[in-house]
mmCIF file of C-alpha atoms in Angstrom:
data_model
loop_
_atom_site.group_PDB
_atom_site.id
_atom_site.type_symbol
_atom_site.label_atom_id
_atom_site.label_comp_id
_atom_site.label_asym_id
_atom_site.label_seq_id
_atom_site.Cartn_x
_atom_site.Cartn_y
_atom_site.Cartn_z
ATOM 1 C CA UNK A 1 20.864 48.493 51.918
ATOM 2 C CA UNK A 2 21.217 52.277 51.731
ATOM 3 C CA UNK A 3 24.270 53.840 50.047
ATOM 4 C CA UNK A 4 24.997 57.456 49.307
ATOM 5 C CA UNK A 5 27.282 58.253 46.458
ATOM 6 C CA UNK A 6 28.069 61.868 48.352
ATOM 7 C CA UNK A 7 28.984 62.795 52.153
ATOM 8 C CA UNK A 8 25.344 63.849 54.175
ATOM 9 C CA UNK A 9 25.236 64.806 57.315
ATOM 10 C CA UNK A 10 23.074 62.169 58.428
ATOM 11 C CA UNK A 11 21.741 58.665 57.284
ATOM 12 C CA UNK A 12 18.569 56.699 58.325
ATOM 13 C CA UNK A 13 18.532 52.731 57.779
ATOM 14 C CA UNK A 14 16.225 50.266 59.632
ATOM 15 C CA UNK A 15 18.026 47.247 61.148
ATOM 16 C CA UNK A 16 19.613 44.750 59.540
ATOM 17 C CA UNK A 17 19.906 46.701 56.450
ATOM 18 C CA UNK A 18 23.956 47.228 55.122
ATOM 19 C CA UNK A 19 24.907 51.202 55.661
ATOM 20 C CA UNK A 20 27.539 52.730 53.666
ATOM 21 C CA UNK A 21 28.987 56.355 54.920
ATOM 22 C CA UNK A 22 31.219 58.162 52.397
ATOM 23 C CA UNK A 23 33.903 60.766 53.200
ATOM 24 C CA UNK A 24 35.890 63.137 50.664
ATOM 25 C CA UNK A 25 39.320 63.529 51.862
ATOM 26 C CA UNK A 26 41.024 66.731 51.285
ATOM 27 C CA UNK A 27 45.127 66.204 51.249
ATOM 28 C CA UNK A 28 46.329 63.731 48.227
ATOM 29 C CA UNK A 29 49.411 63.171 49.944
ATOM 30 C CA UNK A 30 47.218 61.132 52.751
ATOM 31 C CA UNK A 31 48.482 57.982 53.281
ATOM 32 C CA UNK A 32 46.794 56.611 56.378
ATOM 33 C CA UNK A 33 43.260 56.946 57.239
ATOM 34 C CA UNK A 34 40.800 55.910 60.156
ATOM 35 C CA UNK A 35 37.107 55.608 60.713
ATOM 36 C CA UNK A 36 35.737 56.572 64.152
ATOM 37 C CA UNK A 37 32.665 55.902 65.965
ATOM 38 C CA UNK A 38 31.155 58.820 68.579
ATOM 39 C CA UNK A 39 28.321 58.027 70.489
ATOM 40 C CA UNK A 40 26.753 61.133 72.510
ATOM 41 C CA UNK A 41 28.681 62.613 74.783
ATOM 42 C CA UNK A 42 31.277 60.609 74.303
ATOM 43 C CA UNK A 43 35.290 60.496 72.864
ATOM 44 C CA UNK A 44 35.604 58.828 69.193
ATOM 45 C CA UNK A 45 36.215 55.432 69.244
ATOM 46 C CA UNK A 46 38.710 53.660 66.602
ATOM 47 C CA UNK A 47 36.595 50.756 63.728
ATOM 48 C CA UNK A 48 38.758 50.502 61.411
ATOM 49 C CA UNK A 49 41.524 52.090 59.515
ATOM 50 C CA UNK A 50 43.386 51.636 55.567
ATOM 51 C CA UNK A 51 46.553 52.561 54.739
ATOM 52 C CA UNK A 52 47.032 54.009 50.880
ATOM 53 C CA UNK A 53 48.393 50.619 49.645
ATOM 54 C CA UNK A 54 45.216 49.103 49.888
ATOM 55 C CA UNK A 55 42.224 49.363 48.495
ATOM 56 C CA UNK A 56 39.915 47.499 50.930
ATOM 57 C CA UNK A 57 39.937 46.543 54.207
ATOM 58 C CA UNK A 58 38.193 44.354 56.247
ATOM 59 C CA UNK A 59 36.570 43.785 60.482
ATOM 60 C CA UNK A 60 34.159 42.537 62.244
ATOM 61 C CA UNK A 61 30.770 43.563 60.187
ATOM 62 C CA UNK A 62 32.197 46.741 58.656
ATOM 63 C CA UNK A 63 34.637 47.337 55.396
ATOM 64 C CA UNK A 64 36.504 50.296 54.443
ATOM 65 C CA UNK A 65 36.620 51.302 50.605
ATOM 66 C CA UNK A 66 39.565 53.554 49.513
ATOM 67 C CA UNK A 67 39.477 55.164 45.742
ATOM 68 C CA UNK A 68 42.625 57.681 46.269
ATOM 69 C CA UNK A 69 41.661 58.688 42.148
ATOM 70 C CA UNK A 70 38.785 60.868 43.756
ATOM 71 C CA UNK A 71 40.321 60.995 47.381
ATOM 72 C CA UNK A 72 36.930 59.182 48.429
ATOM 73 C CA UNK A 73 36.529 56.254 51.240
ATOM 74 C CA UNK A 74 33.672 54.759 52.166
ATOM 75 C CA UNK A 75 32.930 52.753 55.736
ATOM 76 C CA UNK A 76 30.242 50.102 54.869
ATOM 77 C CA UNK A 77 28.220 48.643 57.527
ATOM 78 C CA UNK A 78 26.863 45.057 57.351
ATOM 79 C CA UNK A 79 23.596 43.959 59.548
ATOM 80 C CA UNK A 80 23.269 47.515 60.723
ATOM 81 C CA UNK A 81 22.000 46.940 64.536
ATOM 82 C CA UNK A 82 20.568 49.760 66.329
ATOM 83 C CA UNK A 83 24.096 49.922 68.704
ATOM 84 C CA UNK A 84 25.251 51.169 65.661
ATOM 85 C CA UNK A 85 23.953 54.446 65.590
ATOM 86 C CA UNK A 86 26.364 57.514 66.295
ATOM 87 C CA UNK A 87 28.272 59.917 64.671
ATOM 88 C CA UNK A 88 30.822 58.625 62.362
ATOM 89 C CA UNK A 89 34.296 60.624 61.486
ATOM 90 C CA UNK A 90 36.738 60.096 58.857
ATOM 91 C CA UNK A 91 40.396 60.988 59.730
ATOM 92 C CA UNK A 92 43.441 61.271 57.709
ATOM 93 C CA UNK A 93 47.364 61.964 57.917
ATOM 94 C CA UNK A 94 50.412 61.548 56.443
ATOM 95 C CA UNK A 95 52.413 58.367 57.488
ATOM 96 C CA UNK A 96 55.828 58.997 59.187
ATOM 97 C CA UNK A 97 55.247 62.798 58.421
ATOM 98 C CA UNK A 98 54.504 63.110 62.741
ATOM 99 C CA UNK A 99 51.295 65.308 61.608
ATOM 100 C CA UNK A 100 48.299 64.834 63.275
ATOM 101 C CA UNK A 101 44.955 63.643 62.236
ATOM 102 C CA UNK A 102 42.666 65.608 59.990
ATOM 103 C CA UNK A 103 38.875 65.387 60.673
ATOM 104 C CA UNK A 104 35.936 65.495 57.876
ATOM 105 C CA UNK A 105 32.606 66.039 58.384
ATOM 106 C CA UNK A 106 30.567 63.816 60.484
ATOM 107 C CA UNK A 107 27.653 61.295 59.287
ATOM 108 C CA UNK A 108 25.029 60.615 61.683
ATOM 109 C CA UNK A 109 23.471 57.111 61.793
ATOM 110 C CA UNK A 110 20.093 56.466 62.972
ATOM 111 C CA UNK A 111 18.872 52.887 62.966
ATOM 112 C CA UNK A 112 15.421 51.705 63.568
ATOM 113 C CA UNK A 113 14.302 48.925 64.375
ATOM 114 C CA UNK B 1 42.067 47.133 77.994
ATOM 115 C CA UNK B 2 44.243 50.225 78.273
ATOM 116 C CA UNK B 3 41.985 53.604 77.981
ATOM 117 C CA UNK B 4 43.165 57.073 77.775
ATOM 118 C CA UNK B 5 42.172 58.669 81.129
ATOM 119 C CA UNK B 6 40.863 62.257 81.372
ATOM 120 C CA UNK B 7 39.350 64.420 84.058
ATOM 121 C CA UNK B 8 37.523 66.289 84.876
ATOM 122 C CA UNK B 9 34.622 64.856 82.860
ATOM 123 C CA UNK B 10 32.690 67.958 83.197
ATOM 124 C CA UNK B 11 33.539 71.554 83.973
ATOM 125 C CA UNK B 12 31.823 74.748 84.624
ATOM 126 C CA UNK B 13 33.328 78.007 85.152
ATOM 127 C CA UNK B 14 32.723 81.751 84.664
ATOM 128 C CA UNK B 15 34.467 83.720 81.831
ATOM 129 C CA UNK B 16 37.614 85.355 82.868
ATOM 130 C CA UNK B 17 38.344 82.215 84.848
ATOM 131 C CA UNK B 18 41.262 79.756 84.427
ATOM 132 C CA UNK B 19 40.739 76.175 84.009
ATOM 133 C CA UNK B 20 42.580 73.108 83.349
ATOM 134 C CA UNK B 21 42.289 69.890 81.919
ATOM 135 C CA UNK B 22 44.580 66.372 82.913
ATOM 136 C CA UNK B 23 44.962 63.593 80.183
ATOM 137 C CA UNK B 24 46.741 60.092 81.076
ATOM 138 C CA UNK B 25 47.712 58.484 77.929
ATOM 139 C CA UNK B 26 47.895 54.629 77.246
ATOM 140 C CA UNK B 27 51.030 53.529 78.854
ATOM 141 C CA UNK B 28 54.050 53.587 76.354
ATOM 142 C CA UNK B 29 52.353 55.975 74.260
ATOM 143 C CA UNK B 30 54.833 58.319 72.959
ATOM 144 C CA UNK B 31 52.605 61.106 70.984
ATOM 145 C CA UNK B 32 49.946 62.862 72.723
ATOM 146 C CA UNK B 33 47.123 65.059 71.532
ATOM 147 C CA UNK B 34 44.520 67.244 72.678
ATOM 148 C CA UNK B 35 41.910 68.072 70.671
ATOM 149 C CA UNK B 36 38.880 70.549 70.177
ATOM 150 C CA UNK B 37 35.965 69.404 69.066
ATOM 151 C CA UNK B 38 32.814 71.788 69.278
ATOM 152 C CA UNK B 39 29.204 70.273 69.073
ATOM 153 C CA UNK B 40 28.173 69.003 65.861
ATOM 154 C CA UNK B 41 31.627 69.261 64.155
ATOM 155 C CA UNK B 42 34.575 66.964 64.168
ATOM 156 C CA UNK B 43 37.526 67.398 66.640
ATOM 157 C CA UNK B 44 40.418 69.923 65.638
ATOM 158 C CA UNK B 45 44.057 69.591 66.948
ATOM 159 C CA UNK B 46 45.096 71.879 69.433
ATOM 160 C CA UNK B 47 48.331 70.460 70.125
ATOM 161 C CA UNK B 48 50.769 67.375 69.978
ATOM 162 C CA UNK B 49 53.421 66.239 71.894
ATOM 163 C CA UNK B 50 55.797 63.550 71.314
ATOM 164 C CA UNK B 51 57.269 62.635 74.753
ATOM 165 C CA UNK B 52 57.773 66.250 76.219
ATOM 166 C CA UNK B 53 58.696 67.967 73.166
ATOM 167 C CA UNK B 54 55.547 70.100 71.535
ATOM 168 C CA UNK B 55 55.568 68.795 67.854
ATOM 169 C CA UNK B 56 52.449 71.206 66.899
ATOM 170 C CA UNK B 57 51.081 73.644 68.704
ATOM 171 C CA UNK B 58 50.313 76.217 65.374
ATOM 172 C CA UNK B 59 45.890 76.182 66.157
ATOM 173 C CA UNK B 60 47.044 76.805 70.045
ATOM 174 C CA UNK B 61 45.560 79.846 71.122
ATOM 175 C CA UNK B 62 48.639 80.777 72.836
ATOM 176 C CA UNK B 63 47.635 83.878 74.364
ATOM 177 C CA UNK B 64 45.114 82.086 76.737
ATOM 178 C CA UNK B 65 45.780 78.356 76.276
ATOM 179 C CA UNK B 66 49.213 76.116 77.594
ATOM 180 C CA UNK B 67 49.960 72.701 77.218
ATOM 181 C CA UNK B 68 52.407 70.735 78.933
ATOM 182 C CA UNK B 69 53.374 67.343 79.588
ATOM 183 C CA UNK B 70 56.641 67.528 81.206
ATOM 184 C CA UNK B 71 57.823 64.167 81.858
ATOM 185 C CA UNK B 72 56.397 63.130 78.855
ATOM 186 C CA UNK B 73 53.881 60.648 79.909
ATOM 187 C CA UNK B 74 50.623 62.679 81.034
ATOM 188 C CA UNK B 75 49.714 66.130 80.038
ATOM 189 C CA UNK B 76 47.854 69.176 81.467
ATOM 190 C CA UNK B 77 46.038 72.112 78.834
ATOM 191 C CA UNK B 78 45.025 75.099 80.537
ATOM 192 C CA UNK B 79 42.869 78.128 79.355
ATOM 193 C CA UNK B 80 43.424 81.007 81.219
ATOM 194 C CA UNK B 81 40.833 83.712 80.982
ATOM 195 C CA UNK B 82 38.380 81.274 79.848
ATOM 196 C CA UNK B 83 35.955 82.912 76.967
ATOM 197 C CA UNK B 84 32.320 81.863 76.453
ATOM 198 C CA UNK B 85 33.620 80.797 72.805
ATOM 199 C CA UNK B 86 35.899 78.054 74.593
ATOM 200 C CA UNK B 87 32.734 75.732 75.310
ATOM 201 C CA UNK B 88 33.535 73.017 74.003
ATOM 202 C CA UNK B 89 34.615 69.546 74.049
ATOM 203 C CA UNK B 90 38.408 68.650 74.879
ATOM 204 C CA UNK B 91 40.057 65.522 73.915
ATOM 205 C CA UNK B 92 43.175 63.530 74.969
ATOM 206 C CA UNK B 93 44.824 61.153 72.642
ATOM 207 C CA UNK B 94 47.665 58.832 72.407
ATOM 208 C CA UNK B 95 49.360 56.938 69.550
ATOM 209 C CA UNK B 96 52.618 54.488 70.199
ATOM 210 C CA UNK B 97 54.406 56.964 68.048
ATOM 211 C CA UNK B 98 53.910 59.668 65.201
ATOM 212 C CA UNK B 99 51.416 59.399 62.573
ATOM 213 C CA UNK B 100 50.638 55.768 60.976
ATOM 214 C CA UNK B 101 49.836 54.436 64.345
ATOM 215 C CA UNK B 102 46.155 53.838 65.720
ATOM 216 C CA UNK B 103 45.519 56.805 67.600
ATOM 217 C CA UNK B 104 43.067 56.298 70.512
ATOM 218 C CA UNK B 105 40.960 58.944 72.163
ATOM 219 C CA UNK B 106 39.299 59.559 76.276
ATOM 220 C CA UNK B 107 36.176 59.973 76.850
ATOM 221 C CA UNK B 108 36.493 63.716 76.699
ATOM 222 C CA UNK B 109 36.136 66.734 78.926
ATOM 223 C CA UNK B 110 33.266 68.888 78.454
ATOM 224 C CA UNK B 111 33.648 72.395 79.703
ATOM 225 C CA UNK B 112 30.594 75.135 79.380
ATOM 226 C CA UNK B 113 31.793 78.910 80.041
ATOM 227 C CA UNK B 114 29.005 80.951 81.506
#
């Protein structure tokens, strides 16, 4: 599968390969964070999301990875399947602080098949 | 399953114009968003509501844009003159309440300034 230990702005995989999309968060004091999917032209739509007390969470064909030692998460994408390809956003806040969420940089997937 | 509804989908207007822009929430959803999100970069908050009361509104642009939602279910954001640097997309969200909730998103409303 194709991994990248750093954020890029976009990632190429052929289907069925596993896809991993990192994200450096920015605030230590996060405590809840979410992985979105955007398709063109369209609003970003909620995978998955990992609150600080865990480490690793777990869906339907994708897995989030937290390390809050280098404020990194990672989404990881099993079977990648060309439906899969969009714009992917990691979002962070602050639990019960009633702040909104914070946006990093966008990945862009491309899957061939 | 229970969306957040926005319209219009798609807006053009000239600069120096006013426009606005209607977001439905998810029924029972307390705190309500609108975000900016130009192309190619993710969305930024504008401004946040919980029920009617504005909870953020500090990267408002307040001398051209207003929020309200005043009986705290849906909301209207208005830019009035618009500026060819408002092109952009706007989102609606809703969460049940604060942060720590899932916070879903519309479809968007894309608005080009000419």
């Amino acid at each position: 599968g194709e991994s990248v230990g750093l954020h890029l702005p976009t990632l190429s995989v052929q289907e069925g390969d596993n896809s991993i999309i990192n994200c450096a968060y920015s605030n230590s004091a996060s405590d809840y964070f979410i992985w979105y999917k955007q398709e063109s032209g369209k609003g970003p739509q909620f995978i998955i999301d990992i609150r600080s007390n865990m480490d690793k969470r777990q869906g339907q064909r994708v897995t989030v990875l937290l390390n809050k030692t280098v404020k990194h998460l990672s989404l990881q994408i099993a079977a990648t399947q060309p439906g899969d390809s969009a714009v992917y956003f990691c979002a962070e806040n602050i639990d019960q602080a009633g702040t909104a969420l914070i946006f990093g940089k966008g990945t862009t997937l491309s899957v061939s098949s | 399953e229970a969306e957040v509804a926005q319209s219009p989908r798609y807006k053009i207007t000239e600069k120096s114009q006013a426009v606005a822009f209607w977001c439905d929430p998810i029924s029972g959803h307390a705190t309500l968003y609108w975000y900016r999100q130009i192309l190619g970069q993710g969305p930024e908050l504008l401004v946040q509501f919980q029920d009617e009361s504005v909870v953020d509104d500090s990267q408002l642009p307040k001398d051209r844009f207003s929020a309200e939602r005043l009986k705290g279910v849906d909301s209207t954001l208005k830019i009035q003159p618009a500026e060819l640097g408002d092109s952009a997309m706007y989102l609606c969200a809703s969460s049940k309440h604060g942060s720590g909730n899932t916070i879903y998103f519309g479809e968007g409303s894309w608005l080009t300034v000419v």
